Amino acid sequence: MSLALDGLMGKNTWLGAAERLVFGTFERCAPFVSPFSINNPTGWRYWLIHFANSYRARQVYNNVLHRNSSDQAHFGRSGLNMLSYNPDQEDGSLYLFDASGREDARTQLISDIPRLISHSGDALGVSEFYESIYNATPAHTDDIHEAIIENPDVEVLTPAGGERRNAHTIGIGDILKLKRQKSFFPMFLDATRRP
């Protein structure tokens, strides 16, 4: 693989292509697979691959990656679909699990989370939400929860029907629901209609 990719692209682009290839190859080995290179800007030749049967293992692993920020690297997009980066469709960037990377991820999560919920109807259980995201994102749990609570288009309902207002209290039995008055769907407006 290295010989085929060497010379054809820059180091970051090479990292993105190689990571995508590794992810595509190993994603059949376990429900949750995450390849990341060890942060070696001169080579990107060393890999860390985590296999898990449970989203909870990936959730914990993501948090460990962030505690060891800048020791690993990922090249791709931010947000929920970091690992599904497609260089033909979008620009990528180097994610080092540091404060700057986390801020970029939080910004992208604000739009990714309501989009995912809308693809499931208008509500999604937190446990189903975790199952659907943790094979595609290395985002920190706290960043995901903060993006949910701060999102103007999402509310978190407890099993008893109350509303969660604190990111640290989100539980797996909760429901993520799109608010009736949405602020993020201007694409549904008729573009030819004038105000």
JSON list of C-alpha atoms in Angstrom, two decimals, residues 155-165 173-175 177:
[
{"chain": "A", "resi": 155, "resn": "GLU", "atom": "CA", "xyz": [-33.81, 18.53, 23.13]},
{"chain": "A", "resi": 156, "resn": "VAL", "atom": "CA", "xyz": [-32.96, 15.64, 25.44]},
{"chain": "A", "resi": 157, "resn": "LEU", "atom": "CA", "xyz": [-35.92, 13.99, 27.13]},
{"chain": "A", "resi": 158, "resn": "THR", "atom": "CA", "xyz": [-35.61, 11.77, 30.18]},
{"chain": "A", "resi": 159, "resn": "PRO", "atom": "CA", "xyz": [-37.49, 8.45, 30.37]},
{"chain": "A", "resi": 160, "resn": "ALA", "atom": "CA", "xyz": [-40.07, 10.29, 32.54]},
{"chain": "A", "resi": 161, "resn": "GLY", "atom": "CA", "xyz": [-40.54, 12.98, 29.86]},
{"chain": "A", "resi": 162, "resn": "GLY", "atom": "CA", "xyz": [-38.57, 15.78, 31.53]},
{"chain": "A", "resi": 163, "resn": "GLU", "atom": "CA", "xyz": [-35.96, 17.79, 29.69]},
{"chain": "A", "resi": 164, "resn": "ARG", "atom": "CA", "xyz": [-32.22, 17.45, 30.40]},
{"chain": "A", "resi": 165, "resn": "ARG", "atom": "CA", "xyz": [-30.36, 20.74, 30.68]},
{"chain": "A", "resi": 173, "resn": "GLY", "atom": "CA", "xyz": [-32.29, 5.75, 28.43]},
{"chain": "A", "resi": 174, "resn": "ASP", "atom": "CA", "xyz": [-32.85, 9.34, 27.26]},
{"chain": "A", "resi": 175, "resn": "ILE", "atom": "CA", "xyz": [-34.35, 10.36, 23.92]},
{"chain": "A", "resi": 177, "resn": "LYS", "atom": "CA", "xyz": [-35.65, 14.80, 19.83]}
]
